[in-house]
Structure formats: structure tokens, C-alpha cells
XYZ file of N, CA and C in Angstrom:
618
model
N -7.166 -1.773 4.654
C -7.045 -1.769 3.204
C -6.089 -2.875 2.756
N -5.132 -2.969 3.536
C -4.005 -4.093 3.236
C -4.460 -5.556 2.794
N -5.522 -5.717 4.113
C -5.899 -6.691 4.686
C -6.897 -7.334 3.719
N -7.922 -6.371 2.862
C -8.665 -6.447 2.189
C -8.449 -6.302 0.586
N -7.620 -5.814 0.272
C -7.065 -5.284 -1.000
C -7.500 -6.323 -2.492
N -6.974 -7.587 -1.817
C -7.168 -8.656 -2.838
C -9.147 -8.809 -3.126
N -9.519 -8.415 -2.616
C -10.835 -8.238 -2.449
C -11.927 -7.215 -2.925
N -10.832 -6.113 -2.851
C -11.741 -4.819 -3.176
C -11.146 -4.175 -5.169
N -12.341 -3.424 -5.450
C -12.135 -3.320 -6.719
C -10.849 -1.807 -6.535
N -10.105 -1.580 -7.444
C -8.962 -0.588 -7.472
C -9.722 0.658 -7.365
N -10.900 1.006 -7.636
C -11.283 2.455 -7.311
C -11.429 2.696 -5.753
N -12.342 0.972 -5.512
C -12.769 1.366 -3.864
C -11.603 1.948 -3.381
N -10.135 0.716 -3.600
C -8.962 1.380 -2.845
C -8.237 2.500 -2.700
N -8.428 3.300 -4.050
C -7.918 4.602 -4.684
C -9.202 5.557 -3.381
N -10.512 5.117 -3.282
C -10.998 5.785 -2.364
C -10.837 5.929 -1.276
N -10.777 4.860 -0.424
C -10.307 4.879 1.125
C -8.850 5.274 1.034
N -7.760 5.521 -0.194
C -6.426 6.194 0.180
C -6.709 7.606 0.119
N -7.837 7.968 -0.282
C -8.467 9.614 -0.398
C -8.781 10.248 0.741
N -9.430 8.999 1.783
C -9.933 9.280 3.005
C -8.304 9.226 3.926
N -7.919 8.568 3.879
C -6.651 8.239 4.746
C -5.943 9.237 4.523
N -5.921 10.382 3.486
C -4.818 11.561 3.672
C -5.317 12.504 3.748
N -6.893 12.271 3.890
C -7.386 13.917 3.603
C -8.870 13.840 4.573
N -9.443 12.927 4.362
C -10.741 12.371 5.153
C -10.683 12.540 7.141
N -11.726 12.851 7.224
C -11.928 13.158 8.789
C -10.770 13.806 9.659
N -10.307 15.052 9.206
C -9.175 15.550 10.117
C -9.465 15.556 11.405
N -10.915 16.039 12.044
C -11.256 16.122 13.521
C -10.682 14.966 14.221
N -10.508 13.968 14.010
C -10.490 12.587 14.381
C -9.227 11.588 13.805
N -9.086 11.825 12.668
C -7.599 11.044 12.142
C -6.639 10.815 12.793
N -5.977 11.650 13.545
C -4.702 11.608 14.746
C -4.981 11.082 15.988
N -7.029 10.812 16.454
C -7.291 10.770 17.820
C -6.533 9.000 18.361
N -5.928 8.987 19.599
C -6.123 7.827 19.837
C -6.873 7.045 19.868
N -7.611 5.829 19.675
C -8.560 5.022 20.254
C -9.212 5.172 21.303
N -7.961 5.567 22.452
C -9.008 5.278 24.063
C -9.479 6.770 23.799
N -9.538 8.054 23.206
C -9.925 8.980 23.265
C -10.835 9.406 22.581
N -11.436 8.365 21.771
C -12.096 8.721 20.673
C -13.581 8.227 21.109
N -14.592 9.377 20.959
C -15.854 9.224 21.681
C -17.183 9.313 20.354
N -17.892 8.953 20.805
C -19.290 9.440 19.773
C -19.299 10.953 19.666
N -19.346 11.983 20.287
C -19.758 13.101 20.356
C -18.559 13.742 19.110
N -16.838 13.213 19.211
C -16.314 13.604 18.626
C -16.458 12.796 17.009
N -16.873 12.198 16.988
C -17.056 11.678 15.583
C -18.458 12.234 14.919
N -19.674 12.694 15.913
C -20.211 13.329 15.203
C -20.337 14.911 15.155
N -19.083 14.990 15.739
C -18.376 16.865 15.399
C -17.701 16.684 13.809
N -17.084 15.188 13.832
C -16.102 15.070 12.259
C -17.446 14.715 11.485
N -18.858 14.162 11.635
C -19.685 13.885 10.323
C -20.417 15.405 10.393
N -20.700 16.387 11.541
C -20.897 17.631 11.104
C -20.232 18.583 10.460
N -18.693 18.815 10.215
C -17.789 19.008 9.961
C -18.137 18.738 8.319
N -17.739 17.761 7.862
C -17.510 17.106 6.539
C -19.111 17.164 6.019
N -20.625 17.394 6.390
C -21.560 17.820 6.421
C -21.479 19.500 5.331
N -20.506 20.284 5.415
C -20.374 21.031 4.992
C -19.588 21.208 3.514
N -18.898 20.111 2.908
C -18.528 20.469 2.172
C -18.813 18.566 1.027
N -19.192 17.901 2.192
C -19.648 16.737 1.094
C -21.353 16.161 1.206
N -21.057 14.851 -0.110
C -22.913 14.739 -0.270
C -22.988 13.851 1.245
N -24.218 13.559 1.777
C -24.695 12.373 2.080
C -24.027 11.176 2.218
N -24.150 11.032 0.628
C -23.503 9.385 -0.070
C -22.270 9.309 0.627
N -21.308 10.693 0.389
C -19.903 10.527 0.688
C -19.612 9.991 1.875
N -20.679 11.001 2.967
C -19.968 10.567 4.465
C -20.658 9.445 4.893
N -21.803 9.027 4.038
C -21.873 7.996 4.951
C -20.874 6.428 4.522
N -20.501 6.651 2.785
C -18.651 6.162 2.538
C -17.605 6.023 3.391
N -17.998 7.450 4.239
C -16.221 7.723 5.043
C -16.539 7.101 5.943
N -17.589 6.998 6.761
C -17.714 6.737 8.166
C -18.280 5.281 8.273
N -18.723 4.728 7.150
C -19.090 2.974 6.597
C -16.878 2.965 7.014
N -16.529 3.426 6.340
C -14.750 2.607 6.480
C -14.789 2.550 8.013
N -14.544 4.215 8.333
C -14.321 3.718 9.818
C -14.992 2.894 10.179
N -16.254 2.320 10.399
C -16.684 1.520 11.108
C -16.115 -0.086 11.167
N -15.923 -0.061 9.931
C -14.927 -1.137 9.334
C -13.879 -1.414 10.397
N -13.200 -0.371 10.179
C -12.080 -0.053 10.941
C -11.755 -0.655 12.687
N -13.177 0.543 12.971
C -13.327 0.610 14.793
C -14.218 -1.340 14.947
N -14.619 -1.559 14.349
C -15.378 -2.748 14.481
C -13.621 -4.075 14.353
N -12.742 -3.802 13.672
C -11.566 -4.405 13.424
C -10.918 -4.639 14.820
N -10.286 -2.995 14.870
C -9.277 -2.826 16.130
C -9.841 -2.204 16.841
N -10.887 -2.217 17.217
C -11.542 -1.640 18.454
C -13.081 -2.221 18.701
N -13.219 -3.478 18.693
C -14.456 -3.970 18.520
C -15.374 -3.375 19.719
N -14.609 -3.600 20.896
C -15.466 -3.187 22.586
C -15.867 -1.667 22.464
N -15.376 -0.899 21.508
C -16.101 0.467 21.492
C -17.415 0.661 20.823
N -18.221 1.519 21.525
C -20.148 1.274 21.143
C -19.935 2.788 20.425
N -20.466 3.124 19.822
C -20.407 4.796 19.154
C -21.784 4.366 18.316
N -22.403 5.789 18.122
C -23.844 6.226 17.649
C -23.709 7.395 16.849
N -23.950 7.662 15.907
C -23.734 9.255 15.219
C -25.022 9.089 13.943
N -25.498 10.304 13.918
C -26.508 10.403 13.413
C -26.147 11.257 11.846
N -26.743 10.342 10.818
C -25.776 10.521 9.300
C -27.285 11.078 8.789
N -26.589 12.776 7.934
C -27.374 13.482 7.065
C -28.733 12.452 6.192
N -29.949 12.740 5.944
C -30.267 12.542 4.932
C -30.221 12.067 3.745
N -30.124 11.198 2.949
C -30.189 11.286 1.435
C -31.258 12.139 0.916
N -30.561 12.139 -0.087
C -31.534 13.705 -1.111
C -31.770 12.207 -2.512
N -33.018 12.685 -2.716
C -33.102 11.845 -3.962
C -33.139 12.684 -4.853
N -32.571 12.513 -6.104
C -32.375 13.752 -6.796
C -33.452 13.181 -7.928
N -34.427 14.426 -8.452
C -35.191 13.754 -9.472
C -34.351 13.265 -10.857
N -35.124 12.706 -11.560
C -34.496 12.122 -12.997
C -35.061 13.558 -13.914
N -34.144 13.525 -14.389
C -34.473 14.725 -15.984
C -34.892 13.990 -17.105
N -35.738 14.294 -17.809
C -36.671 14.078 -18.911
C -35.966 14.672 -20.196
N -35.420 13.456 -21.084
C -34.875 14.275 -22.257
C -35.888 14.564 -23.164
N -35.929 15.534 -24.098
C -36.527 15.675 -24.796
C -36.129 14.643 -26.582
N -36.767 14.909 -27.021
C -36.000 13.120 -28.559
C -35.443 14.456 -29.058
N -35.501 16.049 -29.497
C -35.087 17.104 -29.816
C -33.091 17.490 -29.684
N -33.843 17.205 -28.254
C -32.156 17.302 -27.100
C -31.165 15.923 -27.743
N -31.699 14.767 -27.606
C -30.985 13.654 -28.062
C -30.757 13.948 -29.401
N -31.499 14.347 -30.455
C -30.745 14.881 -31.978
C -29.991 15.499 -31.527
N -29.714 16.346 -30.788
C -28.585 17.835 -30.730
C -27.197 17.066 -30.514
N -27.566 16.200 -29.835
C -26.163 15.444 -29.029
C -25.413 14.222 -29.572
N -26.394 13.884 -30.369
C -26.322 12.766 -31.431
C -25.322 13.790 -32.702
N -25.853 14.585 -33.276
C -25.216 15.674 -33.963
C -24.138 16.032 -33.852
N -23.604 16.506 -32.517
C -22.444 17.167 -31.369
C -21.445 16.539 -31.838
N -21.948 14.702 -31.384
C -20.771 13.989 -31.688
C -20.125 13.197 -32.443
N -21.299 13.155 -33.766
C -21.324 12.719 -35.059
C -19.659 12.975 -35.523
N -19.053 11.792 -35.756
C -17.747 12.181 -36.734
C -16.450 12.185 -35.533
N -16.753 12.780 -34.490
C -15.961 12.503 -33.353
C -15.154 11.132 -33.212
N -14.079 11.216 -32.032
C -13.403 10.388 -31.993
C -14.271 9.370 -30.811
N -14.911 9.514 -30.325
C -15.631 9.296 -29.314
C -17.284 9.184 -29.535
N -17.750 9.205 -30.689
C -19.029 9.162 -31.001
C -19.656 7.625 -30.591
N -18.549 6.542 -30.898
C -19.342 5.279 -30.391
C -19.398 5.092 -28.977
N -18.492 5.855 -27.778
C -18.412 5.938 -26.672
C -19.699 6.789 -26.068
N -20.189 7.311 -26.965
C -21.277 7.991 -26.259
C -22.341 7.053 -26.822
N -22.812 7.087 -27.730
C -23.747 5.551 -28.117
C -23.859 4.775 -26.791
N -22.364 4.072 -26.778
C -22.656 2.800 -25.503
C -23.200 3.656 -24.228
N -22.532 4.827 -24.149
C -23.135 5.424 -22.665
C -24.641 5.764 -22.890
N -25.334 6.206 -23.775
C -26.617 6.199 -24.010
C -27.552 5.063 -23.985
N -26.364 3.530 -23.904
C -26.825 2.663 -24.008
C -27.433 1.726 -22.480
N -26.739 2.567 -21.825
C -26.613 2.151 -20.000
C -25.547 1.993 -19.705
N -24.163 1.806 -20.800
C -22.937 1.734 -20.183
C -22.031 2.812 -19.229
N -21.727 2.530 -18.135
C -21.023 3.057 -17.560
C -19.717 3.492 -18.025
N -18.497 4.748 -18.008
C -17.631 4.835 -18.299
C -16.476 3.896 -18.633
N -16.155 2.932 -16.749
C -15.754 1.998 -16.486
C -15.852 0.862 -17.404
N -17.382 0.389 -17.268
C -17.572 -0.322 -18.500
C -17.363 -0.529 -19.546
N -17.548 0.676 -20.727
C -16.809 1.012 -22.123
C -15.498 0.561 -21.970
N -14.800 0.939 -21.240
C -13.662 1.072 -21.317
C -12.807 -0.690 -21.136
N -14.016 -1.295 -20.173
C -13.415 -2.441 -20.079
C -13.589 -3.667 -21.303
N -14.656 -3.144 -22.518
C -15.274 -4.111 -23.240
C -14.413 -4.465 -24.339
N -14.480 -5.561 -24.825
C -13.284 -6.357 -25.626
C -13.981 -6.552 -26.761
N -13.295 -7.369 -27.692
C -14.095 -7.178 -29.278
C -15.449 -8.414 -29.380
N -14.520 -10.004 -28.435
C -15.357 -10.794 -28.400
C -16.156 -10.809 -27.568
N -16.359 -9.243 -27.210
C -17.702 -9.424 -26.356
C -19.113 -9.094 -26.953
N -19.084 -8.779 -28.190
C -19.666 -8.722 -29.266
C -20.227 -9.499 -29.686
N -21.615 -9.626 -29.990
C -22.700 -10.318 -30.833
C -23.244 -10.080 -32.342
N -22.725 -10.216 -32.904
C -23.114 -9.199 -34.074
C -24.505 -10.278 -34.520
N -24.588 -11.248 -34.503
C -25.348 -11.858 -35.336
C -27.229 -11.680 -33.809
N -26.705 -11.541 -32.838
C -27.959 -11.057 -31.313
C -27.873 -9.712 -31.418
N -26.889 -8.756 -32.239
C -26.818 -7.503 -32.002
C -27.073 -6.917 -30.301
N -25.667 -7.702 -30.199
C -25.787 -7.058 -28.244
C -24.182 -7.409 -28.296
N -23.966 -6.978 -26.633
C -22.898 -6.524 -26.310
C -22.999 -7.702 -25.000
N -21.993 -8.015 -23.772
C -21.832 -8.545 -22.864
C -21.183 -8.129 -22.131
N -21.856 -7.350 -20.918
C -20.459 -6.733 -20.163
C -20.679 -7.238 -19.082
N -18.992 -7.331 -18.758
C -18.449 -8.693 -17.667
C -17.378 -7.988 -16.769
N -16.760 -6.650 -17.614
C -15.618 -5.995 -16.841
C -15.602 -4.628 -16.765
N -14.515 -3.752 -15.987
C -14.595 -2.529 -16.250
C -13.115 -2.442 -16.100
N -12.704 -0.780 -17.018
C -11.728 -0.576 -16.693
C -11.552 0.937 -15.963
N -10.660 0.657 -14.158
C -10.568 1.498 -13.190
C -9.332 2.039 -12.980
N -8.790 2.990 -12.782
C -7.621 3.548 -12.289
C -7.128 3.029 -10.646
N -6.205 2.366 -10.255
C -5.636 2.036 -9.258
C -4.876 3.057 -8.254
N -4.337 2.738 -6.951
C -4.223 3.405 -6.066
C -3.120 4.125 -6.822
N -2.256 3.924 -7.903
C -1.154 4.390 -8.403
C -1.005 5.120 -9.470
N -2.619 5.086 -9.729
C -2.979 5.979 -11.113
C -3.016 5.251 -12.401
N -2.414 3.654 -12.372
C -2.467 3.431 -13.563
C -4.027 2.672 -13.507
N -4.047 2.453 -15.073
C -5.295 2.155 -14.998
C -5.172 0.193 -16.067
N -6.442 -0.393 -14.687
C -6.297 -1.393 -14.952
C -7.529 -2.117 -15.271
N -7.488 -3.137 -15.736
C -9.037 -3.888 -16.001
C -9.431 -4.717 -15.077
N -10.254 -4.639 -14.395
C -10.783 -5.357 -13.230
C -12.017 -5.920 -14.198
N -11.817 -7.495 -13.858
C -12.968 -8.631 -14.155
C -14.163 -8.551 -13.473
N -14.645 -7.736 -12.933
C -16.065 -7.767 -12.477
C -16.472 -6.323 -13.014
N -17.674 -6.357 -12.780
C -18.811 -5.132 -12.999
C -18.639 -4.340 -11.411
N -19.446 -3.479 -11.332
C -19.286 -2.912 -10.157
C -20.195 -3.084 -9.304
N -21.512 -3.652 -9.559
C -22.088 -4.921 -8.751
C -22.410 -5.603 -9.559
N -23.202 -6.478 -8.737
C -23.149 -8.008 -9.602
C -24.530 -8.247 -10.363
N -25.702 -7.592 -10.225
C -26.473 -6.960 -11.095
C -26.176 -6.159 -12.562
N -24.823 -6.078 -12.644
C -24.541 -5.285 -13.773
C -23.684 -6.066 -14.783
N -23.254 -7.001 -14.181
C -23.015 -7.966 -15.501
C -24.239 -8.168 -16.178
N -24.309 -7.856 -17.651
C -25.356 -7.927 -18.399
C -25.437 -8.339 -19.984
N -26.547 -8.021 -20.409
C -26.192 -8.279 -21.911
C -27.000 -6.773 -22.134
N -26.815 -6.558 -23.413
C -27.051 -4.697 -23.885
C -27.300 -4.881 -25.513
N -28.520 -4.946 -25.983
C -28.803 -4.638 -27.154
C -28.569 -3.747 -27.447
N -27.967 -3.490 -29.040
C -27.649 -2.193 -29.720
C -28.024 -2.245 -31.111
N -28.558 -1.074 -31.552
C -28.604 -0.721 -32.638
C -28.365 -1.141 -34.046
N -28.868 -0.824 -34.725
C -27.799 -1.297 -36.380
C -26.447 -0.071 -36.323
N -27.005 0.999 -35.774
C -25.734 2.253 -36.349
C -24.589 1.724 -35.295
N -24.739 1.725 -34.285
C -23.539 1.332 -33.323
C -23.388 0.019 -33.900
N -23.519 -0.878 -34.163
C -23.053 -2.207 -34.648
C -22.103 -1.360 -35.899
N -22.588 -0.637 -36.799
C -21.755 0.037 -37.916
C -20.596 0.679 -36.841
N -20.601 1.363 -36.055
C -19.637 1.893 -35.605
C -18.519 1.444 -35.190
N -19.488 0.051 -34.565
C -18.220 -1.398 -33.991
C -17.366 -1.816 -35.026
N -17.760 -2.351 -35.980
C -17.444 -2.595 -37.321
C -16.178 -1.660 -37.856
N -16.732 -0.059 -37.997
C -15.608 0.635 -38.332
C -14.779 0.832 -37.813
N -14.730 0.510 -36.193
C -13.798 0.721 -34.922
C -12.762 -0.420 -35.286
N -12.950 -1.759 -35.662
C -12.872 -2.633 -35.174
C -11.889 -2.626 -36.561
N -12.015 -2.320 -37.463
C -11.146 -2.232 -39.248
C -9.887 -1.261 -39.102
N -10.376 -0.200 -37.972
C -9.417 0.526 -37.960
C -7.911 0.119 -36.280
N -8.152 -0.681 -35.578
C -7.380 -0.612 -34.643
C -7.032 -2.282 -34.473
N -6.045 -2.732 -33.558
C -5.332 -3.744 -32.882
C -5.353 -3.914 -32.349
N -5.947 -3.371 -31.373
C -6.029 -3.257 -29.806
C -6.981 -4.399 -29.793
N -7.035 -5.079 -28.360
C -7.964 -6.333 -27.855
C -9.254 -5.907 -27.657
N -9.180 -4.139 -27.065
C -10.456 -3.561 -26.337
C -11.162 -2.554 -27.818
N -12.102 -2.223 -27.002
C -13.472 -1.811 -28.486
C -12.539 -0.402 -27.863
N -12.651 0.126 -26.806
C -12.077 1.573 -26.915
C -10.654 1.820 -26.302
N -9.753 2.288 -26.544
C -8.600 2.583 -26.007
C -8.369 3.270 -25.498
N -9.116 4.589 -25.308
C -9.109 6.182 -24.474
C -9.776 5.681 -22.921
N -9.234 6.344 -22.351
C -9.074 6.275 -20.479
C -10.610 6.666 -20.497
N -11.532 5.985 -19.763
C -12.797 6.432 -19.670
C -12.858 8.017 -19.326
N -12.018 8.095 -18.138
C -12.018 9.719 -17.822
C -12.020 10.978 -19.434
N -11.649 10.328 -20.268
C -11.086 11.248 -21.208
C -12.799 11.610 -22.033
N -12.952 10.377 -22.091
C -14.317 10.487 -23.197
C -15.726 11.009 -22.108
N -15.652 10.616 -20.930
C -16.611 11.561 -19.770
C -16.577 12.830 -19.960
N -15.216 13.534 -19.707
C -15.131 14.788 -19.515
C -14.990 15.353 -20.834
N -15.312 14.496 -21.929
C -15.410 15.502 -23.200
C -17.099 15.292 -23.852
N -17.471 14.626 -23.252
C -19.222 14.489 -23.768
C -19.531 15.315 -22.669
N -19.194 15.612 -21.525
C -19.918 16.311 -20.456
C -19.544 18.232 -21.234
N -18.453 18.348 -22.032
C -17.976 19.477 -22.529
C -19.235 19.721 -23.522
N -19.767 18.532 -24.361
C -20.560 18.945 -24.982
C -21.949 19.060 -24.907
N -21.753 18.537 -23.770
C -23.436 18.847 -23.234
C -23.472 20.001 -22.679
């Protein structure tokens, strides 16, 4: 992580410090010369029980990182769960009035707009005023904003891949919303609330 840090975005790192205090107990303390295939896939059966897929094959992508670093001459094989594809849900235009409604007047009503829009939490959070088109009626997103290994939260200049730098047409009403956002605050960024805050309160109202 040290080694890589300047490199990796502040969530990845906030993740692998998740794994490093809490991730793969079977195995965390093992020495190197003791550490075999059979016991690493006792730790991905293990962690099989209480995480997705995605996760372990996260935890055990680091180690490999890792054992491929400081232990290159070791060969290991372990056989990783399934992915589950989860189907997509079908909104109804009914459901989208309800929610549109919900958050009408809210402090957070244009934050859900952009997330309806394809924006990611991260994203919202990282978007600035001149990233704004008013006259293309679109948006440009180039950054996000992530919480660091220390909790604070910072703006990292990239997207979270590189497919996701984009441009994002919007609406006439969210352009009104930008507008009224934009009369009322000082701030550099379109939203000032911690992405976490406006997630876990549209997820309240759904």
C-alpha cells in the first residue's frame, strides 16, 4: 500500500486498510514459508460465508499482489466462488413520480436528479460549477469526491475508471435546480454534503 499509494484512488486505500485489520484472519499472522494453497483456500472458504464474490475475489486480487511482491517463487491455486449476476429491476414511470415527489423541496432533491442521471455518489460530490454547460445543457464529469484512509474526505481528479469521465445531458428542471443551487451558495462545488449523507437519505426514501 505504501509502495503504491501515490497511485491508488483514497477509497481503494481506505479498502485494503479494511483488509489489513480485519481481512483473512486464517492466514494474516501465517509466515510465508508456511503458507500453502490448501490454507488460503480454507481463508476464501471461510470469508465465503459472510462476503459477496466481488469482495473475496478484492481480498485475495491484494494478496496476490502481495505474494507475487515478496514471495514471487511461491505457486498457489485456489478456486474463487462464482459471480451471481444480479438481474436489473424495471422501474415503473409511476414509481419514478413517487420519488420525484419524495424529494421535491428537499435539501437534496438536485442530488438525486444527478443520481438518476448516471451519476455516481462520488461523482456528485466531486462536480464544480464550471463544469457546467448551460448553453449544451450537460454536465462534465472529470472527478469524484472519496473519503481517505483517515476519514477525511477528499477530491480525487479522476473518475473511477476511465470510461467514466463523461459528458451527461440534463434536463431543463435540473438546469433550474443548478441555477437555484448556484444563487444560493459560495462554495466552488455544485454540492457540499458528504456523498454518504445524500445516499443514505434517498435510500431512506425509497
Amino acid at each position: 500500500v505504501e509502495v503504491n499509494e501515490a497511485r491508488l484512488s483514497p477509497s481503494t486505500v481506505t479498502g485494503y486498510d479494511v483488509i489489513i485489520r480485519n481481512g483473512m484472519p486464517l492466514i494474516i499472522n501465517t509466515p510465508l514459508c508456511r503458507l500453502t494453497s490448501l490454507l488460503i483456500q480454507r481463508s476464501v472458504s471461510e470469508d465465503l460465508k459472510t462476503l459477496s464474490a466481488k469482495t473475496i475475489q478484492i481480498r485475495y486480487g491484494f494478496l496476490k499482489t502481495i505474494l507475487n511482491t515478496f514471495y514471487p517463487d511461491f505457486v498457489w491455486s485456489v478456486k474463487y466462488p462464482p459471480k451471481k449476476k444480479t438481474p436489473k429491476r424495471e422501474y415503473s414511470v409511476d414509481y419514478i413520480k413517487q420519488i420525484c415527489a419524495a424529494v421535491k423541496g428537499t435539501s437534496f432533491e438536485l442530488e438525486t436528479y444527478l443520481g438518476m442521471l448516471s451519476l455516481r455518489a462520488s461523482e456528485i460530490g466531486g462536480l464544480m460549477w464550471n463544469d457546467i454547460d448551460y448553453d449544451r445543457k450537460c454536465l462534465n464529469i472529470s472527478r469524484a469526491k472519496l473519503c481517505d484512509r483517515n476519514g477525511n474526505w477528499v477530491i480525487n481528479d479522476q473518475t473511477k475508471t476511465y470510461d467514466s469521465a463523461r459528458t451527461v445531458y440534463i434536463p431543463d428542471y435540473v438546469c433550474e435546480l443548478l441555477r437555484k443551487r448556484a444563487s444560493e451558495t459560495f462554495s466552488d462545488y455544485i454540492s457540499e454534503t458528504n456523498p454518504a449523507v445524500y445516499w443514505k437519505a434517498l435510500n431512506r426514501i425509497l
